[in-house]
Amino acid sequence: MDFIGRTSELATLNAELERSSGFVVIYGRRRVGKTTLIKEFIKDKRAFYYLATTESEAQSMKRFAGVLSRTTKNPMLSKVTFTDWLDLFQVVADDHPDEKKVLVIDEFPYLVKTNPDFPSILQNAWDEVLKDHNVMLILCGSSMSYMEDHVLAYKAPLYGRRTAQLKVQPFEFMEACKHFPKFAAEDKAIAYGIVGGTPQYLLQLDDGLSIKENIKKIFLNPSSFLFEEPTNLLKQEVREPAIYNAIITAIATGGTKLSEISSKVGEDTSVCATYIRNLISLGIVKKETPYGESSGRKTIYSIEDNMFRFWYRFVAENTSVISRGADELAYKRIEPYLSDYMGAVFEDISKQHLWNELLNDNCPVNFTDIGRWWGTNKKTRQQEEIDIMGVQDKTTALFGECKWTNEKVDLAVLEKLIERSELFNYKNKHFYLFAKSGFTKGCIRKAEEMGNVRLVEYSEMLKEVK
């Protein structure tokens, strides 16, 4: 499959290559495409690519020597027994001294597990051997906590050496769509809703099949990659996967507040808070407060990663049925709830659309952030919610509503959004309605009369896919 996306990341790496001594740290959760990005970058360059594993230091040195041997085409190097990392790095520095070289150490944390002093060894190698010898160094790691705490942090031995860092994130919707061009418009959104933007998960989709066939093939099949992926990923990333699994399950089954999650899991809130922080750093869970409010009292948690959200919402409760090969029965249990499930996904896609409008200087409100708001209407004492809200300054704000339904959005939806906006004292208000299936004539007419309303149909949003 052709390489897709990562334009800005490649631009950063190519800019670093032009430096006399570029030192780039690349990190991000597993399956997000870090190694694919690196290999795309180095494919036309003189590069030494070394993938660390959980093996002894002597074995690591031997494999590193093998990389040097193959890249320099010097078979003798693989026969030498190296006992000092500096000698290995010196080979890189001495190779083609007048030509720029890239040295990649992938899964860097594995080397540190073998030798805790390796960061200091590499610091010395960079300062004394590599930096002034036409070498660009790339360190890559999937253990995000390690990379942030022991490579990027102030007290880390390598702190101050890096010239750039890239936190590789899952694709957003428009980028993800490039992986499944044959899907119909609605199916593109559902595909993103069930696997998210992680490249390895996107590759599981087959846009020559229907969404139903894809769900059955990649989620309701006991031998499929994604059937056990969440539990396998947790085992790789955390020390106590059972508690993490229980927390994600609690959130997926409606426990949004810390007290509710704690009650479902059977652990103290302080214990759960620590585990949740780790899940947030992994990009699996997200923390929300009502837009514009900083009070922790109203904090809620939800599952951020779409694949995890879909799996814990639909697959986890049907594992026994799926394991017995009853994929059709499992799908019948899922199908009635898919449209409701897609509501939050469509909100996310709509927010991404607003960010694109802002970055393309096409948004009437120059917001710094957008989010969801919820709270009590003091007049009616009813709970109210606004899907999207963004503020420019003390006088200007936008309010948005998202509807993933087969019916056209009518005037009542716009009027309700206007009514809710009156809970806030902004002089200049702009309204956005996002709809899967378009708008009624009454809604369109009112929007035109007001002049500060944008009606955005899902099919229009798809035109951003290039």
Coordinates of C-alpha atoms in Angstrom, one line a residue:
M1 CA 0.0 0.0 0.0
D2 CA 1.2 3.5 -0.8
F3 CA 2.4 5.7 2.0
I4 CA -0.4 8.0 3.1
G5 CA -0.3 11.4 5.0
R6 CA 2.3 12.6 7.5
T7 CA 3.2 15.5 5.3
S8 CA 4.1 17.9 8.2
E9 CA 6.1 15.1 10.0
L10 CA 8.2 14.4 6.8
A11 CA 8.7 18.1 6.3
T12 CA 10.1 18.4 9.9
L13 CA 12.4 15.4 9.4
N14 CA 13.7 16.8 6.1
A15 CA 14.3 20.2 7.7
E16 CA 16.3 18.5 10.5
L17 CA 18.3 16.6 7.9
E18 CA 19.6 20.0 6.6
R19 CA 21.0 20.8 10.1
S20 CA 24.6 20.2 10.7
S21 CA 23.6 18.0 13.6
G22 CA 19.9 17.0 13.9
F23 CA 18.8 15.0 16.9
V24 CA 15.1 14.1 16.6
V25 CA 13.0 12.2 19.2
I26 CA 9.9 10.4 17.8
Y27 CA 7.3 8.9 20.1
G28 CA 3.7 7.8 20.1
R29 CA 1.6 4.8 21.1
R30 CA 2.0 1.5 19.4
R31 CA 0.4 0.9 15.9
V32 CA 0.4 4.6 15.2
G33 CA 2.8 4.4 12.3
K34 CA 6.1 5.7 13.8
T35 CA 8.3 3.1 12.1
T36 CA 6.5 3.4 8.8
L37 CA 7.1 7.2 8.9
I38 CA 10.8 6.7 9.6
K39 CA 11.2 4.1 6.9
E40 CA 9.5 6.5 4.4
F41 CA 11.9 9.2 5.4
I42 CA 15.1 7.2 5.1
K43 CA 14.1 5.2 2.0
D44 CA 16.2 7.4 -0.3
K45 CA 19.0 8.3 2.2
R46 CA 22.1 6.7 3.6
A47 CA 20.7 5.3 6.8
F48 CA 21.5 2.9 9.6
Y49 CA 18.2 1.6 11.0
Y50 CA 18.4 -0.4 14.2
L51 CA 15.4 -1.9 15.9
A52 CA 16.0 -2.7 19.6
T53 CA 14.5 -5.7 21.2
T54 CA 14.3 -7.3 24.7
E55 CA 17.6 -9.2 24.5
S56 CA 21.0 -9.1 26.3
E57 CA 23.3 -6.2 25.7
A58 CA 25.8 -8.5 24.0
Q59 CA 23.2 -9.6 21.6
S60 CA 22.1 -6.0 21.0
M61 CA 25.7 -5.0 20.1
K62 CA 26.0 -8.0 17.8
R63 CA 22.8 -7.1 15.9
F64 CA 23.9 -3.4 15.8
A65 CA 27.2 -4.6 14.2
G66 CA 25.2 -6.6 11.7
V67 CA 23.3 -3.4 10.7
L68 CA 26.6 -1.6 10.3
S69 CA 28.0 -4.5 8.2
R70 CA 25.0 -4.5 5.8
T71 CA 24.9 -0.7 5.4
T72 CA 28.6 -0.2 4.9
K73 CA 28.9 -3.4 2.9
N74 CA 31.8 -4.4 5.2
P75 CA 31.2 -8.1 6.1
M76 CA 34.1 -8.0 8.6
L77 CA 32.1 -5.8 11.0
S78 CA 29.6 -8.6 11.7
K79 CA 32.5 -10.8 12.7
V80 CA 34.0 -8.4 15.2
T81 CA 32.9 -8.8 18.9
F82 CA 32.2 -5.3 20.1
T83 CA 32.2 -4.6 23.8
D84 CA 31.9 -0.8 23.8
W85 CA 29.0 1.1 22.2
L86 CA 31.2 4.1 21.4
D87 CA 33.2 1.8 19.0
L88 CA 29.9 1.0 17.2
F89 CA 28.9 4.6 17.0
Q90 CA 32.4 5.5 15.7
V91 CA 31.8 3.2 12.7
V92 CA 28.7 5.3 11.8
A93 CA 30.6 8.6 12.2
D94 CA 33.5 7.3 10.0
D95 CA 31.3 6.0 7.2
H96 CA 31.2 8.3 4.2
P97 CA 32.4 11.3 6.2
D98 CA 31.4 13.9 3.6
E99 CA 27.8 12.5 3.2
K100 CA 24.9 13.0 5.5
K101 CA 23.9 9.9 7.3
V102 CA 20.8 9.0 9.4
L103 CA 21.1 6.8 12.4
V104 CA 17.8 5.4 13.7
I105 CA 17.4 3.7 17.0
D106 CA 13.9 2.4 17.1
E107 CA 12.2 1.2 20.3
F108 CA 14.9 2.9 22.3
P109 CA 13.5 2.1 25.7
Y110 CA 14.3 -1.6 25.2
L111 CA 18.0 -0.8 25.2
V112 CA 17.6 1.1 28.5
K113 CA 15.9 -2.0 30.0
T114 CA 19.0 -4.0 29.2
N115 CA 21.4 -1.3 30.4
P116 CA 20.0 1.6 32.5
D117 CA 23.1 3.6 31.8
F118 CA 22.5 3.6 28.0
P119 CA 21.1 7.2 27.9
S120 CA 24.3 8.5 29.4
I121 CA 26.3 6.3 27.0
L122 CA 24.4 7.8 24.1
Q123 CA 24.7 11.3 25.4
N124 CA 28.5 10.8 25.4
A125 CA 28.4 9.2 22.0
W126 CA 26.4 12.2 20.6
D127 CA 28.6 14.8 22.1
E128 CA 32.0 13.2 21.3
V129 CA 31.4 11.0 18.3
L130 CA 28.3 11.7 16.3
K131 CA 27.3 15.3 16.5
D132 CA 30.1 16.8 14.4
H133 CA 30.3 13.9 11.9
N134 CA 27.4 14.5 9.5
V135 CA 25.0 12.3 11.4
M136 CA 21.3 12.9 12.0
L137 CA 20.2 10.8 15.0
I138 CA 16.6 9.6 15.4
L139 CA 15.4 8.0 18.7
C140 CA 12.0 6.4 18.5
G141 CA 9.9 4.8 21.2
S142 CA 6.4 3.4 21.9
S143 CA 6.6 3.7 25.7
M144 CA 5.3 7.2 25.9
S145 CA 5.8 7.6 29.6
Y146 CA 9.4 6.6 29.3
M147 CA 10.1 8.9 26.3
E148 CA 8.5 11.8 28.0
D149 CA 10.0 11.2 31.5
H150 CA 13.5 9.9 30.6
V151 CA 14.3 11.4 27.2
L152 CA 12.4 14.7 26.9
A153 CA 12.4 15.6 30.6
Y154 CA 14.7 18.3 32.1
K155 CA 16.6 15.8 34.3
A156 CA 17.2 13.2 31.6
P157 CA 20.8 12.8 30.4
L158 CA 19.8 13.5 26.8
Y159 CA 17.9 16.7 27.7
G160 CA 19.1 19.7 25.7
R161 CA 20.5 17.5 22.9
R162 CA 17.4 17.1 20.8
T163 CA 16.7 19.6 18.0
A164 CA 13.1 18.5 17.4
Q165 CA 10.5 16.1 18.8
L166 CA 7.5 14.5 17.0
K167 CA 4.6 13.0 18.9
V168 CA 3.0 10.9 16.2
Q169 CA -0.8 11.0 16.6
P170 CA -3.5 8.9 15.0
F171 CA -4.9 10.3 11.7
E172 CA -7.9 12.7 11.9
F173 CA -10.9 11.8 9.8
M174 CA -10.0 13.5 6.5
E175 CA -6.6 11.8 6.5
A176 CA -8.1 8.4 7.5
C177 CA -10.5 8.6 4.6
K178 CA -7.6 8.2 2.2
H179 CA -7.3 4.6 3.4
F180 CA -10.7 3.7 2.2
P181 CA -11.6 5.7 -0.9
K182 CA -14.2 3.2 -2.2
F183 CA -16.5 3.5 0.7
A184 CA -19.7 5.4 0.3
A185 CA -19.9 8.7 2.1
E186 CA -21.8 7.5 5.2
D187 CA -19.6 4.4 5.4
K188 CA -16.5 6.5 5.6
A189 CA -17.7 8.1 8.8
I190 CA -18.7 4.7 10.3
A191 CA -15.4 3.2 9.3
Y192 CA -13.6 6.0 11.2
G193 CA -16.0 5.5 14.0
I194 CA -15.2 1.9 14.5
V195 CA -11.4 1.9 14.0
G196 CA -10.3 5.5 14.6
G197 CA -7.2 7.0 13.0
T198 CA -4.5 4.5 14.0
P199 CA -2.9 3.3 10.8
Q200 CA -2.5 -0.3 11.8
Y201 CA -6.3 -0.5 12.5
L202 CA -7.2 1.3 9.3
L203 CA -5.3 -1.3 7.4
Q204 CA -7.7 -4.0 8.7
L205 CA -10.5 -2.4 6.7
D206 CA -11.5 -3.6 3.2
D207 CA -13.4 -0.9 1.3
G208 CA -14.4 -3.5 -1.2
L209 CA -16.7 -4.9 1.5
S210 CA -19.7 -3.4 3.2
I211 CA -19.5 -2.0 6.7
K212 CA -21.4 -5.0 8.1
E213 CA -18.9 -7.4 6.4
N214 CA -16.0 -5.4 7.8
I215 CA -17.3 -5.4 11.3
K216 CA -17.9 -9.1 11.1
K217 CA -14.5 -9.7 9.6
I218 CA -12.3 -7.6 11.9
F219 CA -14.2 -7.5 15.2
L220 CA -16.6 -10.5 15.3
N221 CA -14.0 -13.0 14.2
P222 CA -12.0 -14.7 17.0
S223 CA -8.9 -15.1 14.8
S224 CA -8.9 -11.5 13.7
F225 CA -6.2 -9.0 14.7
L226 CA -8.6 -6.6 16.4
F227 CA -10.6 -9.2 18.3
E228 CA -8.0 -9.2 21.2
E229 CA -6.1 -6.0 20.3
P230 CA -7.3 -3.9 23.3
T231 CA -6.3 -6.5 25.9
N232 CA -3.1 -7.3 24.1
L233 CA -2.1 -3.6 23.8
L234 CA -2.8 -3.0 27.5
K235 CA -0.6 -6.0 28.4
Q236 CA 2.2 -4.4 26.4
E237 CA 1.8 -0.9 27.8
V238 CA 0.9 -1.3 31.5
R239 CA 1.9 -3.4 34.5
E240 CA -1.6 -4.2 35.8
P241 CA -3.8 -4.6 32.7
A242 CA -6.7 -6.1 34.6
I243 CA -7.3 -2.8 36.6
Y244 CA -7.0 -0.8 33.4
N245 CA -9.4 -3.1 31.6
A246 CA -11.9 -2.7 34.5
I247 CA -11.6 1.1 34.3
I248 CA -12.1 1.3 30.5
T249 CA -15.1 -1.1 30.9
A250 CA -16.5 1.1 33.6
I251 CA -16.3 4.2 31.4
A252 CA -17.7 2.3 28.4
T253 CA -20.7 1.2 30.4
G254 CA -21.7 4.7 31.5
G255 CA -19.4 5.5 34.4
T256 CA -18.3 9.0 33.4
K257 CA -17.5 10.5 36.8
L258 CA -14.5 9.5 39.0
S259 CA -16.8 8.4 41.8
E260 CA -18.9 6.2 39.4
I261 CA -15.8 4.6 37.9
S262 CA -14.3 4.0 41.3
S263 CA -17.6 2.3 42.5
K264 CA -17.7 0.1 39.4
V265 CA -14.1 -0.9 39.7
G266 CA -14.0 -1.4 43.4
E267 CA -10.9 0.8 44.0
D268 CA -10.4 4.1 45.8
T269 CA -10.9 7.2 43.7
S270 CA -7.2 8.2 44.3
V271 CA -6.1 4.8 42.9
C272 CA -8.4 5.1 39.9
A273 CA -7.3 8.7 39.2
T274 CA -3.7 7.5 38.8
Y275 CA -4.7 4.7 36.3
I276 CA -6.9 7.1 34.4
R277 CA -4.0 9.6 34.0
N278 CA -2.0 6.9 32.4
L279 CA -4.9 6.0 30.0
I280 CA -5.1 9.7 29.1
S281 CA -1.4 9.8 28.3
L282 CA -1.9 6.7 26.1
G283 CA -4.7 8.5 24.1
I284 CA -7.3 5.9 25.2
V285 CA -9.3 8.0 27.6
K286 CA -10.0 11.7 27.6
K287 CA -10.9 14.1 30.4
E288 CA -13.5 16.8 29.9
T289 CA -14.9 19.7 31.8
P290 CA -17.7 22.0 30.5
Y291 CA -16.2 24.4 28.0
G292 CA -14.8 27.5 29.7
E293 CA -14.9 26.0 33.2
S294 CA -11.9 24.9 35.2
S295 CA -13.6 23.4 38.2
G296 CA -12.9 19.7 38.7
R297 CA -16.3 19.2 40.2
K298 CA -17.9 18.6 36.8
T299 CA -15.0 16.6 35.3
I300 CA -16.1 13.5 33.3
Y301 CA -14.2 10.8 31.4
S302 CA -14.9 9.1 28.1
I303 CA -13.1 6.8 25.7
E304 CA -11.1 8.9 23.2
D305 CA -9.8 6.2 20.9
N306 CA -12.6 5.0 18.5
M307 CA -11.4 1.5 18.2
F308 CA -11.3 1.0 22.0
R309 CA -14.7 2.8 22.3
F310 CA -16.3 0.5 19.7
W311 CA -14.6 -2.7 21.2
Y312 CA -15.7 -2.0 24.8
R313 CA -19.1 -0.9 23.7
F314 CA -20.0 -3.8 21.5
V315 CA -17.4 -6.5 21.3
A316 CA -16.5 -7.1 25.0
E317 CA -20.1 -8.0 26.0
N318 CA -20.4 -10.4 23.0
T319 CA -17.1 -12.3 23.3
S320 CA -18.8 -15.5 24.3
V321 CA -21.1 -15.4 21.3
I322 CA -18.3 -14.4 18.9
S323 CA -16.0 -17.2 20.3
R324 CA -18.8 -19.7 19.2
G325 CA -18.7 -18.4 15.7
A326 CA -22.1 -16.6 15.8
D327 CA -20.9 -13.5 14.1
E328 CA -24.3 -12.8 12.6
L329 CA -26.0 -13.0 16.0
A330 CA -23.4 -10.6 17.4
Y331 CA -23.9 -8.2 14.5
K332 CA -27.7 -8.2 15.1
R333 CA -27.0 -7.1 18.6
I334 CA -24.8 -4.2 17.4
E335 CA -26.7 -2.9 14.4
P336 CA -29.6 -1.2 16.2
Y337 CA -27.2 1.0 18.3
L338 CA -24.8 2.0 15.6
S339 CA -26.5 5.2 14.7
D340 CA -26.6 6.3 18.3
Y341 CA -22.9 5.3 18.7
M342 CA -22.0 7.5 15.7
G343 CA -23.4 10.6 17.4
A344 CA -20.2 11.3 19.4
V345 CA -18.1 10.3 16.4
F346 CA -19.9 12.9 14.2
E347 CA -19.3 15.5 16.9
D348 CA -15.6 14.8 16.7
I349 CA -15.6 15.0 12.9
S350 CA -17.5 18.3 13.1
K351 CA -14.9 19.7 15.5
Q352 CA -12.1 18.7 13.2
H353 CA -14.0 20.5 10.4
L354 CA -14.1 23.7 12.5
W355 CA -10.4 23.5 13.1
N356 CA -9.8 23.1 9.4
E357 CA -12.0 26.2 8.8
L358 CA -10.0 28.2 11.4
L359 CA -6.6 27.1 10.0
N360 CA -7.8 28.0 6.5
D361 CA -9.0 31.5 7.7
N362 CA -12.6 30.6 6.9
C363 CA -14.1 30.6 10.4
P364 CA -16.0 33.7 11.6
V365 CA -14.8 33.1 15.2
N366 CA -11.1 33.1 15.8
F367 CA -11.3 30.6 18.7
T368 CA -8.3 29.3 20.6
D369 CA -10.1 26.0 21.6
I370 CA -13.4 24.3 21.2
G371 CA -15.3 21.9 23.3
R372 CA -18.6 20.6 24.7
W373 CA -20.6 22.5 27.4
W374 CA -23.1 21.2 29.8
G375 CA -24.8 22.7 32.9
T376 CA -28.0 23.8 34.5
N377 CA -30.3 26.4 33.0
K378 CA -31.0 28.6 36.1
K379 CA -34.3 29.7 34.7
T380 CA -35.8 26.3 34.0
R381 CA -33.5 24.3 36.3
Q382 CA -33.1 21.8 33.5
Q383 CA -29.8 20.3 32.4
E384 CA -28.7 21.8 29.0
E385 CA -25.9 20.7 26.6
I386 CA -24.2 22.4 23.7
D387 CA -22.3 20.0 21.4
I388 CA -19.6 22.5 20.3
M389 CA -18.7 25.9 21.8
G390 CA -15.7 28.2 21.0
V391 CA -14.8 31.7 22.2
Q392 CA -12.8 34.4 20.5
D393 CA -13.0 37.1 23.2
K394 CA -15.4 38.6 25.7
T395 CA -17.8 39.6 23.0
T396 CA -17.6 36.8 20.3
A397 CA -18.4 33.1 20.4
L398 CA -19.7 30.2 18.3
F399 CA -22.2 27.5 19.2
G400 CA -22.7 24.3 17.3
E401 CA -25.1 21.4 17.2
C402 CA -24.4 18.0 15.5
K403 CA -27.1 15.6 14.2
W404 CA -26.2 12.1 12.8
T405 CA -29.8 11.1 11.8
N406 CA -31.5 10.1 8.6
E407 CA -34.0 13.0 8.9
K408 CA -33.2 16.5 7.8
V409 CA -32.4 18.9 10.6
D410 CA -35.4 21.3 11.1
L411 CA -35.9 24.8 12.4
A412 CA -36.6 23.6 15.9
V413 CA -33.0 22.4 16.3
L414 CA -31.6 25.8 15.3
E415 CA -34.1 27.6 17.6
K416 CA -33.1 25.4 20.5
L417 CA -29.4 26.1 19.9
I418 CA -30.1 29.9 19.8
E419 CA -32.1 29.5 23.1
R420 CA -29.2 27.7 24.8
S421 CA -26.8 30.3 23.6
E422 CA -28.7 32.8 25.6
L423 CA -27.2 31.3 28.7
F424 CA -24.1 33.2 27.7
N425 CA -23.7 37.0 27.4
Y426 CA -21.8 37.3 24.1
K427 CA -22.7 40.2 21.9
N428 CA -21.6 38.5 18.7
K429 CA -22.9 34.9 18.3
H430 CA -22.3 32.6 15.4
F431 CA -24.1 29.3 15.0
Y432 CA -23.2 26.1 13.2
L433 CA -25.5 23.2 12.5
F434 CA -23.8 20.0 11.3
A435 CA -26.1 17.4 9.7
K436 CA -25.7 14.0 8.2
S437 CA -28.8 14.3 6.0
G438 CA -29.2 18.0 5.2
F439 CA -31.7 20.6 6.4
T440 CA -35.4 21.4 6.0
K441 CA -36.4 24.5 3.9
G442 CA -37.6 26.2 7.0
C443 CA -34.2 25.8 8.7
I444 CA -32.4 27.0 5.5
R445 CA -34.7 30.0 5.2
K446 CA -34.2 31.0 8.9
A447 CA -30.4 30.6 8.6
E448 CA -30.3 32.9 5.5
E449 CA -32.5 35.5 7.3
M450 CA -30.2 35.6 10.4
G451 CA -26.9 35.7 8.4
N452 CA -24.8 34.4 11.3
V453 CA -25.7 30.8 10.8
R454 CA -23.7 28.2 8.9
L455 CA -25.4 25.0 7.8
V456 CA -22.9 22.3 7.1
E457 CA -24.0 19.0 5.5
Y458 CA -21.8 16.0 6.0
S459 CA -21.3 15.6 2.2
E460 CA -19.9 19.1 2.1
M461 CA -17.3 18.2 4.8
L462 CA -16.1 15.3 2.7
K463 CA -15.0 17.6 0.0
E464 CA -12.1 18.5 2.2
V465 CA -10.6 15.0 1.4
K466 CA -7.9 15.6 -1.2

